[in-house]
JSON list of C-alpha atoms in Angstrom, two decimals:
[
{"chain": "A", "resi": 1, "resn": "ALA", "atom": "CA", "xyz": [-7.13, -11.99, 11.42]},
{"chain": "A", "resi": 2, "resn": "GLN", "atom": "CA", "xyz": [-7.29, -8.24, 11.11]},
{"chain": "A", "resi": 3, "resn": "SER", "atom": "CA", "xyz": [-9.32, -5.63, 9.24]},
{"chain": "A", "resi": 4, "resn": "VAL", "atom": "CA", "xyz": [-9.48, -1.95, 8.61]},
{"chain": "A", "resi": 5, "resn": "THR", "atom": "CA", "xyz": [-12.40, 0.39, 8.05]},
{"chain": "A", "resi": 6, "resn": "GLN", "atom": "CA", "xyz": [-11.90, 3.92, 6.84]},
{"chain": "A", "resi": 7, "resn": "LEU", "atom": "CA", "xyz": [-15.09, 5.69, 7.79]},
{"chain": "A", "resi": 8, "resn": "ASP", "atom": "CA", "xyz": [-15.11, 8.34, 5.04]},
{"chain": "A", "resi": 9, "resn": "SER", "atom": "CA", "xyz": [-14.54, 7.52, 1.38]},
{"chain": "A", "resi": 10, "resn": "HIS", "atom": "CA", "xyz": [-14.21, 11.31, 0.55]},
{"chain": "A", "resi": 11, "resn": "VAL", "atom": "CA", "xyz": [-13.37, 14.32, 2.62]},
{"chain": "A", "resi": 12, "resn": "SER", "atom": "CA", "xyz": [-13.47, 17.89, 1.35]},
{"chain": "A", "resi": 13, "resn": "VAL", "atom": "CA", "xyz": [-11.86, 20.77, 3.18]},
{"chain": "A", "resi": 14, "resn": "SER", "atom": "CA", "xyz": [-10.87, 24.33, 2.62]},
{"chain": "A", "resi": 15, "resn": "GLU", "atom": "CA", "xyz": [-7.29, 25.35, 2.46]},
{"chain": "A", "resi": 16, "resn": "GLY", "atom": "CA", "xyz": [-6.04, 26.32, 5.97]},
{"chain": "A", "resi": 17, "resn": "THR", "atom": "CA", "xyz": [-8.73, 24.35, 7.87]},
{"chain": "A", "resi": 18, "resn": "PRO", "atom": "CA", "xyz": [-8.13, 21.14, 9.82]},
{"chain": "A", "resi": 19, "resn": "VAL", "atom": "CA", "xyz": [-8.28, 17.69, 8.26]},
{"chain": "A", "resi": 20, "resn": "LEU", "atom": "CA", "xyz": [-9.52, 14.57, 10.00]},
{"chain": "A", "resi": 21, "resn": "LEU", "atom": "CA", "xyz": [-9.46, 11.13, 8.41]},
{"chain": "A", "resi": 22, "resn": "ARG", "atom": "CA", "xyz": [-10.95, 8.35, 10.43]},
{"chain": "A", "resi": 23, "resn": "CYS", "atom": "CA", "xyz": [-9.79, 4.80, 10.72]},
{"chain": "A", "resi": 24, "resn": "ASN", "atom": "CA", "xyz": [-11.02, 1.86, 12.87]},
{"chain": "A", "resi": 25, "resn": "TYR", "atom": "CA", "xyz": [-9.25, -1.50, 13.00]},
{"chain": "A", "resi": 26, "resn": "SER", "atom": "CA", "xyz": [-9.54, -4.91, 14.44]},
{"chain": "A", "resi": 27, "resn": "SER", "atom": "CA", "xyz": [-6.74, -7.17, 15.28]},
{"chain": "A", "resi": 28, "resn": "SER", "atom": "CA", "xyz": [-6.00, -10.17, 17.42]},
{"chain": "A", "resi": 29, "resn": "TYR", "atom": "CA", "xyz": [-2.43, -8.88, 17.81]},
{"chain": "A", "resi": 30, "resn": "SER", "atom": "CA", "xyz": [-0.90, -5.72, 19.15]},
{"chain": "A", "resi": 31, "resn": "PRO", "atom": "CA", "xyz": [-0.59, -4.42, 15.60]},
{"chain": "A", "resi": 32, "resn": "SER", "atom": "CA", "xyz": [1.54, -1.91, 13.85]},
{"chain": "A", "resi": 33, "resn": "LEU", "atom": "CA", "xyz": [-0.54, 0.74, 12.22]},
{"chain": "A", "resi": 34, "resn": "PHE", "atom": "CA", "xyz": [0.29, 2.94, 9.26]},
{"chain": "A", "resi": 35, "resn": "TRP", "atom": "CA", "xyz": [-0.99, 5.80, 7.25]},
{"chain": "A", "resi": 36, "resn": "TYR", "atom": "CA", "xyz": [0.12, 6.05, 3.57]},
{"chain": "A", "resi": 37, "resn": "VAL", "atom": "CA", "xyz": [-0.61, 8.78, 1.07]},
{"chain": "A", "resi": 38, "resn": "GLN", "atom": "CA", "xyz": [-0.96, 8.33, -2.66]},
{"chain": "A", "resi": 39, "resn": "HIS", "atom": "CA", "xyz": [-0.83, 11.33, -4.97]},
{"chain": "A", "resi": 40, "resn": "PRO", "atom": "CA", "xyz": [-2.41, 10.97, -8.38]},
{"chain": "A", "resi": 41, "resn": "ASN", "atom": "CA", "xyz": [-0.59, 8.45, -10.60]},
{"chain": "A", "resi": 42, "resn": "LYS", "atom": "CA", "xyz": [2.05, 7.79, -8.00]},
{"chain": "A", "resi": 43, "resn": "GLY", "atom": "CA", "xyz": [3.02, 5.01, -5.63]},
{"chain": "A", "resi": 44, "resn": "LEU", "atom": "CA", "xyz": [2.10, 4.99, -1.89]},
{"chain": "A", "resi": 45, "resn": "GLN", "atom": "CA", "xyz": [4.38, 6.88, 0.54]},
{"chain": "A", "resi": 46, "resn": "LEU", "atom": "CA", "xyz": [4.54, 6.36, 4.25]},
{"chain": "A", "resi": 47, "resn": "LEU", "atom": "CA", "xyz": [3.10, 9.21, 6.27]},
{"chain": "A", "resi": 48, "resn": "LEU", "atom": "CA", "xyz": [3.57, 7.79, 9.72]},
{"chain": "A", "resi": 49, "resn": "LYS", "atom": "CA", "xyz": [3.70, 4.53, 11.69]},
{"chain": "A", "resi": 50, "resn": "TYR", "atom": "CA", "xyz": [2.52, 3.41, 15.19]},
{"chain": "A", "resi": 51, "resn": "THR", "atom": "CA", "xyz": [4.45, 0.68, 16.96]},
{"chain": "A", "resi": 52, "resn": "SER", "atom": "CA", "xyz": [3.36, 1.08, 20.64]},
{"chain": "A", "resi": 53, "resn": "ALA", "atom": "CA", "xyz": [6.14, 3.43, 21.67]},
{"chain": "A", "resi": 54, "resn": "ALA", "atom": "CA", "xyz": [3.78, 6.47, 21.95]},
{"chain": "A", "resi": 55, "resn": "THR", "atom": "CA", "xyz": [0.04, 6.84, 21.33]},
{"chain": "A", "resi": 56, "resn": "LEU", "atom": "CA", "xyz": [0.47, 10.15, 19.50]},
{"chain": "A", "resi": 57, "resn": "VAL", "atom": "CA", "xyz": [2.54, 9.69, 16.36]},
{"chain": "A", "resi": 58, "resn": "LYS", "atom": "CA", "xyz": [3.94, 12.49, 14.25]},
{"chain": "A", "resi": 59, "resn": "GLY", "atom": "CA", "xyz": [4.53, 12.05, 10.63]},
{"chain": "A", "resi": 60, "resn": "ILE", "atom": "CA", "xyz": [5.71, 13.98, 7.62]},
{"chain": "A", "resi": 61, "resn": "ASN", "atom": "CA", "xyz": [4.12, 17.18, 6.20]},
{"chain": "A", "resi": 62, "resn": "GLY", "atom": "CA", "xyz": [2.49, 18.11, 9.54]},
{"chain": "A", "resi": 63, "resn": "PHE", "atom": "CA", "xyz": [0.30, 15.04, 9.86]},
{"chain": "A", "resi": 64, "resn": "GLU", "atom": "CA", "xyz": [-0.18, 13.18, 13.08]},
{"chain": "A", "resi": 65, "resn": "ALA", "atom": "CA", "xyz": [-2.28, 10.29, 14.29]},
{"chain": "A", "resi": 66, "resn": "GLU", "atom": "CA", "xyz": [-3.53, 9.11, 17.74]},
{"chain": "A", "resi": 67, "resn": "PHE", "atom": "CA", "xyz": [-3.77, 5.49, 18.64]},
{"chain": "A", "resi": 68, "resn": "LYS", "atom": "CA", "xyz": [-6.73, 4.72, 20.91]},
{"chain": "A", "resi": 69, "resn": "LYS", "atom": "CA", "xyz": [-6.78, 1.16, 21.97]},
{"chain": "A", "resi": 70, "resn": "SER", "atom": "CA", "xyz": [-10.13, 1.33, 23.82]},
{"chain": "A", "resi": 71, "resn": "GLU", "atom": "CA", "xyz": [-11.78, 2.69, 20.66]},
{"chain": "A", "resi": 72, "resn": "THR", "atom": "CA", "xyz": [-9.61, 0.59, 18.20]},
{"chain": "A", "resi": 73, "resn": "SER", "atom": "CA", "xyz": [-9.08, 3.81, 16.26]},
{"chain": "A", "resi": 74, "resn": "PHE", "atom": "CA", "xyz": [-6.11, 5.42, 14.57]},
{"chain": "A", "resi": 75, "resn": "HIS", "atom": "CA", "xyz": [-7.40, 8.74, 13.17]},
{"chain": "A", "resi": 76, "resn": "LEU", "atom": "CA", "xyz": [-5.19, 10.97, 11.12]},
{"chain": "A", "resi": 77, "resn": "THR", "atom": "CA", "xyz": [-5.25, 14.74, 11.52]},
{"chain": "A", "resi": 78, "resn": "LYS", "atom": "CA", "xyz": [-3.53, 17.88, 10.24]},
{"chain": "A", "resi": 79, "resn": "PRO", "atom": "CA", "xyz": [-4.22, 21.31, 11.71]},
{"chain": "A", "resi": 80, "resn": "SER", "atom": "CA", "xyz": [-4.11, 23.24, 8.43]},
{"chain": "A", "resi": 81, "resn": "ALA", "atom": "CA", "xyz": [-4.71, 21.79, 5.03]},
{"chain": "A", "resi": 82, "resn": "HIS", "atom": "CA", "xyz": [-2.59, 22.72, 2.07]},
{"chain": "A", "resi": 83, "resn": "MET", "atom": "CA", "xyz": [-3.42, 22.30, -1.60]},
{"chain": "A", "resi": 84, "resn": "SER", "atom": "CA", "xyz": [-0.70, 19.73, -1.88]},
{"chain": "A", "resi": 85, "resn": "ASP", "atom": "CA", "xyz": [-2.54, 17.53, 0.64]},
{"chain": "A", "resi": 86, "resn": "ALA", "atom": "CA", "xyz": [-5.07, 16.63, -2.03]},
{"chain": "A", "resi": 87, "resn": "ALA", "atom": "CA", "xyz": [-4.46, 12.88, -2.42]},
{"chain": "A", "resi": 88, "resn": "GLU", "atom": "CA", "xyz": [-5.82, 9.45, -1.38]},
{"chain": "A", "resi": 89, "resn": "TYR", "atom": "CA", "xyz": [-4.98, 8.21, 2.08]},
{"chain": "A", "resi": 90, "resn": "PHE", "atom": "CA", "xyz": [-4.82, 4.64, 3.25]},
{"chain": "A", "resi": 91, "resn": "CYS", "atom": "CA", "xyz": [-4.92, 3.30, 6.78]},
{"chain": "A", "resi": 92, "resn": "VAL", "atom": "CA", "xyz": [-3.02, -0.08, 7.08]},
{"chain": "A", "resi": 93, "resn": "VAL", "atom": "CA", "xyz": [-2.75, -2.64, 9.85]},
{"chain": "A", "resi": 94, "resn": "SER", "atom": "CA", "xyz": [-0.12, -5.29, 10.02]},
{"chain": "A", "resi": 95, "resn": "GLY", "atom": "CA", "xyz": [-0.91, -8.83, 11.02]},
{"chain": "A", "resi": 96, "resn": "GLU", "atom": "CA", "xyz": [0.85, -12.17, 11.33]},
{"chain": "A", "resi": 97, "resn": "ASP", "atom": "CA", "xyz": [0.89, -12.97, 7.67]},
{"chain": "A", "resi": 98, "resn": "LYS", "atom": "CA", "xyz": [-0.13, -9.86, 5.74]},
{"chain": "A", "resi": 99, "resn": "LEU", "atom": "CA", "xyz": [-0.96, -6.20, 5.67]},
{"chain": "A", "resi": 100, "resn": "SER", "atom": "CA", "xyz": [-4.65, -5.16, 5.54]},
{"chain": "A", "resi": 101, "resn": "PHE", "atom": "CA", "xyz": [-5.45, -1.94, 3.69]},
{"chain": "A", "resi": 102, "resn": "GLY", "atom": "CA", "xyz": [-8.46, 0.24, 4.15]},
{"chain": "A", "resi": 103, "resn": "ALA", "atom": "CA", "xyz": [-10.44, 1.21, 1.06]},
{"chain": "A", "resi": 104, "resn": "GLY", "atom": "CA", "xyz": [-8.95, 4.68, 1.10]},
{"chain": "A", "resi": 105, "resn": "THR", "atom": "CA", "xyz": [-10.15, 8.18, 1.75]},
{"chain": "A", "resi": 106, "resn": "THR", "atom": "CA", "xyz": [-9.86, 10.79, -1.04]},
{"chain": "A", "resi": 107, "resn": "VAL", "atom": "CA", "xyz": [-9.05, 14.30, 0.23]},
{"chain": "A", "resi": 108, "resn": "THR", "atom": "CA", "xyz": [-10.07, 17.28, -1.84]},
{"chain": "A", "resi": 109, "resn": "VAL", "atom": "CA", "xyz": [-8.76, 20.78, -0.78]},
{"chain": "A", "resi": 110, "resn": "ARG", "atom": "CA", "xyz": [-10.71, 23.83, -1.87]},
{"chain": "A", "resi": 111, "resn": "ALA", "atom": "CA", "xyz": [-8.91, 27.10, -2.42]},
{"chain": "B", "resi": 1, "resn": "ASN", "atom": "CA", "xyz": [19.29, 5.11, -4.74]},
{"chain": "B", "resi": 2, "resn": "ALA", "atom": "CA", "xyz": [16.46, 4.63, -7.23]},
{"chain": "B", "resi": 3, "resn": "GLY", "atom": "CA", "xyz": [14.39, 2.81, -4.65]},
{"chain": "B", "resi": 4, "resn": "VAL", "atom": "CA", "xyz": [11.77, 0.48, -6.18]},
{"chain": "B", "resi": 5, "resn": "THR", "atom": "CA", "xyz": [11.38, 0.70, -9.93]},
{"chain": "B", "resi": 6, "resn": "GLN", "atom": "CA", "xyz": [8.63, -0.88, -12.11]},
{"chain": "B", "resi": 7, "resn": "THR", "atom": "CA", "xyz": [8.30, -1.33, -15.84]},
{"chain": "B", "resi": 8, "resn": "PRO", "atom": "CA", "xyz": [6.34, -0.84, -17.92]},
{"chain": "B", "resi": 9, "resn": "LYS", "atom": "CA", "xyz": [4.34, 2.15, -16.57]},
{"chain": "B", "resi": 10, "resn": "PHE", "atom": "CA", "xyz": [1.33, 1.31, -18.76]},
{"chain": "B", "resi": 11, "resn": "GLN", "atom": "CA", "xyz": [0.32, -1.76, -20.79]},
{"chain": "B", "resi": 12, "resn": "VAL", "atom": "CA", "xyz": [-2.56, -2.78, -22.90]},
{"chain": "B", "resi": 13, "resn": "LEU", "atom": "CA", "xyz": [-3.12, -6.55, -23.43]},
{"chain": "B", "resi": 14, "resn": "LYS", "atom": "CA", "xyz": [-5.62, -8.65, -25.29]},
{"chain": "B", "resi": 15, "resn": "THR", "atom": "CA", "xyz": [-7.44, -11.45, -23.46]},
{"chain": "B", "resi": 16, "resn": "GLY", "atom": "CA", "xyz": [-5.30, -14.55, -23.42]},
{"chain": "B", "resi": 17, "resn": "GLN", "atom": "CA", "xyz": [-2.00, -12.77, -23.86]},
{"chain": "B", "resi": 18, "resn": "SER", "atom": "CA", "xyz": [0.84, -13.22, -21.35]},
{"chain": "B", "resi": 19, "resn": "MET", "atom": "CA", "xyz": [3.33, -10.70, -20.02]},
{"chain": "B", "resi": 20, "resn": "THR", "atom": "CA", "xyz": [5.78, -9.97, -17.28]},
{"chain": "B", "resi": 21, "resn": "LEU", "atom": "CA", "xyz": [5.69, -6.96, -15.03]},
{"chain": "B", "resi": 22, "resn": "GLN", "atom": "CA", "xyz": [9.23, -6.08, -13.87]},
{"chain": "B", "resi": 23, "resn": "CYS", "atom": "CA", "xyz": [10.16, -4.90, -10.44]},
{"chain": "B", "resi": 24, "resn": "ALA", "atom": "CA", "xyz": [13.59, -4.11, -9.06]},
{"chain": "B", "resi": 25, "resn": "GLN", "atom": "CA", "xyz": [14.91, -2.58, -5.83]},
{"chain": "B", "resi": 26, "resn": "ASP", "atom": "CA", "xyz": [18.39, -1.31, -4.92]},
{"chain": "B", "resi": 27, "resn": "MET", "atom": "CA", "xyz": [18.01, -1.07, -1.16]},
{"chain": "B", "resi": 28, "resn": "ASN", "atom": "CA", "xyz": [19.08, -4.59, -0.41]},
{"chain": "B", "resi": 29, "resn": "HIS", "atom": "CA", "xyz": [15.65, -5.32, 1.03]},
{"chain": "B", "resi": 30, "resn": "GLU", "atom": "CA", "xyz": [14.97, -8.93, 1.85]},
{"chain": "B", "resi": 31, "resn": "TYR", "atom": "CA", "xyz": [11.17, -8.76, 1.50]},
{"chain": "B", "resi": 32, "resn": "MET", "atom": "CA", "xyz": [9.24, -7.99, -1.70]},
{"chain": "B", "resi": 33, "resn": "SER", "atom": "CA", "xyz": [5.59, -8.02, -2.54]},
{"chain": "B", "resi": 34, "resn": "TRP", "atom": "CA", "xyz": [3.16, -7.49, -5.34]},
{"chain": "B", "resi": 35, "resn": "TYR", "atom": "CA", "xyz": [-0.22, -5.79, -4.85]},
{"chain": "B", "resi": 36, "resn": "ARG", "atom": "CA", "xyz": [-3.06, -4.90, -7.08]},
{"chain": "B", "resi": 37, "resn": "GLN", "atom": "CA", "xyz": [-5.16, -1.72, -6.52]},
{"chain": "B", "resi": 38, "resn": "ASP", "atom": "CA", "xyz": [-8.76, -1.64, -7.57]},
{"chain": "B", "resi": 39, "resn": "PRO", "atom": "CA", "xyz": [-11.23, 1.30, -6.90]},
{"chain": "B", "resi": 40, "resn": "GLY", "atom": "CA", "xyz": [-12.82, 1.16, -3.47]},
{"chain": "B", "resi": 41, "resn": "MET", "atom": "CA", "xyz": [-10.84, -1.92, -2.43]},
{"chain": "B", "resi": 42, "resn": "GLY", "atom": "CA", "xyz": [-7.53, -0.59, -1.19]},
{"chain": "B", "resi": 43, "resn": "LEU", "atom": "CA", "xyz": [-4.53, -2.86, -2.06]},
{"chain": "B", "resi": 44, "resn": "ARG", "atom": "CA", "xyz": [-4.68, -6.62, -2.06]},
{"chain": "B", "resi": 45, "resn": "LEU", "atom": "CA", "xyz": [-1.63, -8.87, -1.88]},
{"chain": "B", "resi": 46, "resn": "ILE", "atom": "CA", "xyz": [-0.94, -11.11, -4.84]},
{"chain": "B", "resi": 47, "resn": "HIS", "atom": "CA", "xyz": [2.35, -12.79, -4.01]},
{"chain": "B", "resi": 48, "resn": "TYR", "atom": "CA", "xyz": [5.31, -12.05, -1.74]},
{"chain": "B", "resi": 49, "resn": "SER", "atom": "CA", "xyz": [8.88, -13.20, -1.19]},
{"chain": "B", "resi": 50, "resn": "VAL", "atom": "CA", "xyz": [10.88, -13.38, 2.01]},
{"chain": "B", "resi": 51, "resn": "GLY", "atom": "CA", "xyz": [14.21, -13.85, 0.25]},
{"chain": "B", "resi": 52, "resn": "ALA", "atom": "CA", "xyz": [15.85, -15.09, -2.95]},
{"chain": "B", "resi": 53, "resn": "GLY", "atom": "CA", "xyz": [14.32, -18.40, -3.94]},
{"chain": "B", "resi": 54, "resn": "ILE", "atom": "CA", "xyz": [11.41, -18.15, -1.52]},
{"chain": "B", "resi": 55, "resn": "THR", "atom": "CA", "xyz": [7.94, -17.02, -2.56]},
{"chain": "B", "resi": 56, "resn": "ASP", "atom": "CA", "xyz": [4.46, -17.47, -1.26]},
{"chain": "B", "resi": 57, "resn": "GLN", "atom": "CA", "xyz": [0.82, -16.68, -2.20]},
{"chain": "B", "resi": 58, "resn": "GLY", "atom": "CA", "xyz": [-1.17, -13.67, -0.99]},
{"chain": "B", "resi": 59, "resn": "GLU", "atom": "CA", "xyz": [-4.87, -13.06, -1.01]},
{"chain": "B", "resi": 60, "resn": "VAL", "atom": "CA", "xyz": [-5.47, -13.03, -4.79]},
{"chain": "B", "resi": 61, "resn": "PRO", "atom": "CA", "xyz": [-2.77, -15.23, -6.45]},
{"chain": "B", "resi": 62, "resn": "ASN", "atom": "CA", "xyz": [-4.82, -16.91, -9.18]},
{"chain": "B", "resi": 63, "resn": "GLY", "atom": "CA", "xyz": [-3.64, -16.08, -12.68]},
{"chain": "B", "resi": 64, "resn": "TYR", "atom": "CA", "xyz": [-0.23, -14.81, -11.55]},
{"chain": "B", "resi": 65, "resn": "ASN", "atom": "CA", "xyz": [3.21, -16.37, -11.06]},
{"chain": "B", "resi": 66, "resn": "VAL", "atom": "CA", "xyz": [6.37, -15.03, -9.41]},
{"chain": "B", "resi": 67, "resn": "SER", "atom": "CA", "xyz": [9.94, -16.07, -8.93]},
{"chain": "B", "resi": 68, "resn": "ARG", "atom": "CA", "xyz": [12.81, -14.48, -7.04]},
{"chain": "B", "resi": 69, "resn": "SER", "atom": "CA", "xyz": [16.25, -15.48, -8.36]},
{"chain": "B", "resi": 70, "resn": "THR", "atom": "CA", "xyz": [18.07, -12.46, -6.95]},
{"chain": "B", "resi": 71, "resn": "THR", "atom": "CA", "xyz": [17.48, -10.08, -3.97]},
{"chain": "B", "resi": 72, "resn": "GLU", "atom": "CA", "xyz": [16.96, -7.20, -6.39]},
{"chain": "B", "resi": 73, "resn": "ASP", "atom": "CA", "xyz": [14.37, -8.50, -8.84]},
{"chain": "B", "resi": 74, "resn": "PHE", "atom": "CA", "xyz": [10.85, -9.79, -8.37]},
{"chain": "B", "resi": 75, "resn": "PRO", "atom": "CA", "xyz": [8.94, -10.14, -11.63]},
{"chain": "B", "resi": 76, "resn": "LEU", "atom": "CA", "xyz": [5.18, -10.88, -11.87]},
{"chain": "B", "resi": 77, "resn": "ARG", "atom": "CA", "xyz": [3.88, -12.97, -14.63]},
{"chain": "B", "resi": 78, "resn": "LEU", "atom": "CA", "xyz": [0.42, -12.95, -16.04]},
{"chain": "B", "resi": 79, "resn": "LEU", "atom": "CA", "xyz": [-0.06, -16.28, -17.62]},
{"chain": "B", "resi": 80, "resn": "SER", "atom": "CA", "xyz": [-3.18, -15.74, -19.71]},
{"chain": "B", "resi": 81, "resn": "ALA", "atom": "CA", "xyz": [-4.63, -12.18, -19.22]},
{"chain": "B", "resi": 82, "resn": "ALA", "atom": "CA", "xyz": [-8.24, -11.65, -18.42]},
{"chain": "B", "resi": 83, "resn": "PRO", "atom": "CA", "xyz": [-10.32, -8.47, -18.22]},
{"chain": "B", "resi": 84, "resn": "SER", "atom": "CA", "xyz": [-10.68, -9.04, -14.49]},
{"chain": "B", "resi": 85, "resn": "GLN", "atom": "CA", "xyz": [-6.86, -8.41, -14.24]},
{"chain": "B", "resi": 86, "resn": "THR", "atom": "CA", "xyz": [-7.29, -4.83, -15.35]},
{"chain": "B", "resi": 87, "resn": "SER", "atom": "CA", "xyz": [-5.79, -3.00, -12.43]},
{"chain": "B", "resi": 88, "resn": "VAL", "atom": "CA", "xyz": [-2.88, -0.97, -11.10]},
{"chain": "B", "resi": 89, "resn": "TYR", "atom": "CA", "xyz": [-0.10, -3.17, -9.87]},
{"chain": "B", "resi": 90, "resn": "PHE", "atom": "CA", "xyz": [2.40, -2.04, -7.18]},
{"chain": "B", "resi": 91, "resn": "CYS", "atom": "CA", "xyz": [5.60, -3.67, -6.18]},
{"chain": "B", "resi": 92, "resn": "ALA", "atom": "CA", "xyz": [6.92, -3.06, -2.69]},
{"chain": "B", "resi": 93, "resn": "SER", "atom": "CA", "xyz": [9.83, -3.98, -0.55]},
{"chain": "B", "resi": 94, "resn": "SER", "atom": "CA", "xyz": [10.65, -3.89, 3.13]},
{"chain": "B", "resi": 95, "resn": "TYR", "atom": "CA", "xyz": [13.82, -4.35, 5.16]},
{"chain": "B", "resi": 96, "resn": "SER", "atom": "CA", "xyz": [14.83, -7.32, 7.09]},
{"chain": "B", "resi": 97, "resn": "THR", "atom": "CA", "xyz": [14.70, -6.12, 10.68]},
{"chain": "B", "resi": 98, "resn": "GLY", "atom": "CA", "xyz": [11.02, -5.09, 10.24]},
{"chain": "B", "resi": 99, "resn": "GLY", "atom": "CA", "xyz": [9.80, -8.26, 8.69]},
{"chain": "B", "resi": 100, "resn": "PRO", "atom": "CA", "xyz": [7.59, -8.50, 5.55]},
{"chain": "B", "resi": 101, "resn": "TRP", "atom": "CA", "xyz": [4.65, -6.71, 7.13]},
{"chain": "B", "resi": 102, "resn": "GLU", "atom": "CA", "xyz": [6.34, -3.51, 8.28]},
{"chain": "B", "resi": 103, "resn": "THR", "atom": "CA", "xyz": [7.06, -0.38, 6.47]},
{"chain": "B", "resi": 104, "resn": "GLN", "atom": "CA", "xyz": [6.64, -0.76, 2.77]},
{"chain": "B", "resi": 105, "resn": "TYR", "atom": "CA", "xyz": [8.52, 1.03, 0.07]},
{"chain": "B", "resi": 106, "resn": "PHE", "atom": "CA", "xyz": [6.39, 1.16, -3.06]},
{"chain": "B", "resi": 107, "resn": "GLY", "atom": "CA", "xyz": [7.21, 1.52, -6.71]},
{"chain": "B", "resi": 108, "resn": "PRO", "atom": "CA", "xyz": [5.39, 3.95, -8.98]},
{"chain": "B", "resi": 109, "resn": "GLY", "atom": "CA", "xyz": [2.98, 1.28, -10.34]},
{"chain": "B", "resi": 110, "resn": "THR", "atom": "CA", "xyz": [2.09, -0.36, -13.62]},
{"chain": "B", "resi": 111, "resn": "ARG", "atom": "CA", "xyz": [-1.38, 0.40, -15.09]},
{"chain": "B", "resi": 112, "resn": "LEU", "atom": "CA", "xyz": [-2.66, -2.64, -16.99]},
{"chain": "B", "resi": 113, "resn": "LEU", "atom": "CA", "xyz": [-5.67, -2.69, -19.25]},
{"chain": "B", "resi": 114, "resn": "VAL", "atom": "CA", "xyz": [-6.96, -6.06, -20.57]},
{"chain": "B", "resi": 115, "resn": "LEU", "atom": "CA", "xyz": [-9.30, -5.90, -23.45]}
]
């Protein structure tokens, strides 16, 4: 069995400042971990994926995430937020028979 | 490629009505899934398919049926709509080498309101 906890339901940042979205997971496997982004009224789009090749994963649009096994975390960061980053972000862990989605973090970017 | 397409984009039903949500993909993906998205709950798996003619239940299958007669299409049927089925429904597909629980390609969603 696996589970995902996104520690913040809402994050508000100013344009040009760093973004940090926190995700903890539990899994009995060595899981694959994902971050997806959902812009308003759109489907989910893959930002990045961890599959054990490297602990620091680079994704699209300047996002990256670091896998820390000892902390069971997979936090998402971006050095400088852009207005277009306003969206909902989902941390996802794969398991033997399903994907488990976090509840989501809504990011607001202030001008 | 169009990717994953879903129709309709929005639907209003009365309690007890039935309907079919359509999903199609043109990427020749073997695996397809249906999810529902409710506020504060992320996405939950309704049904999935690992190939034409093969389907299985996910976390929340009650009140829904699926079939997979071709690789491209994976319709979701609501048998007798209930207000609890008001949600946003997403279809997704993934390619064979990754398995059904790897990178998902999502459609744009169908917003369903049951009165």
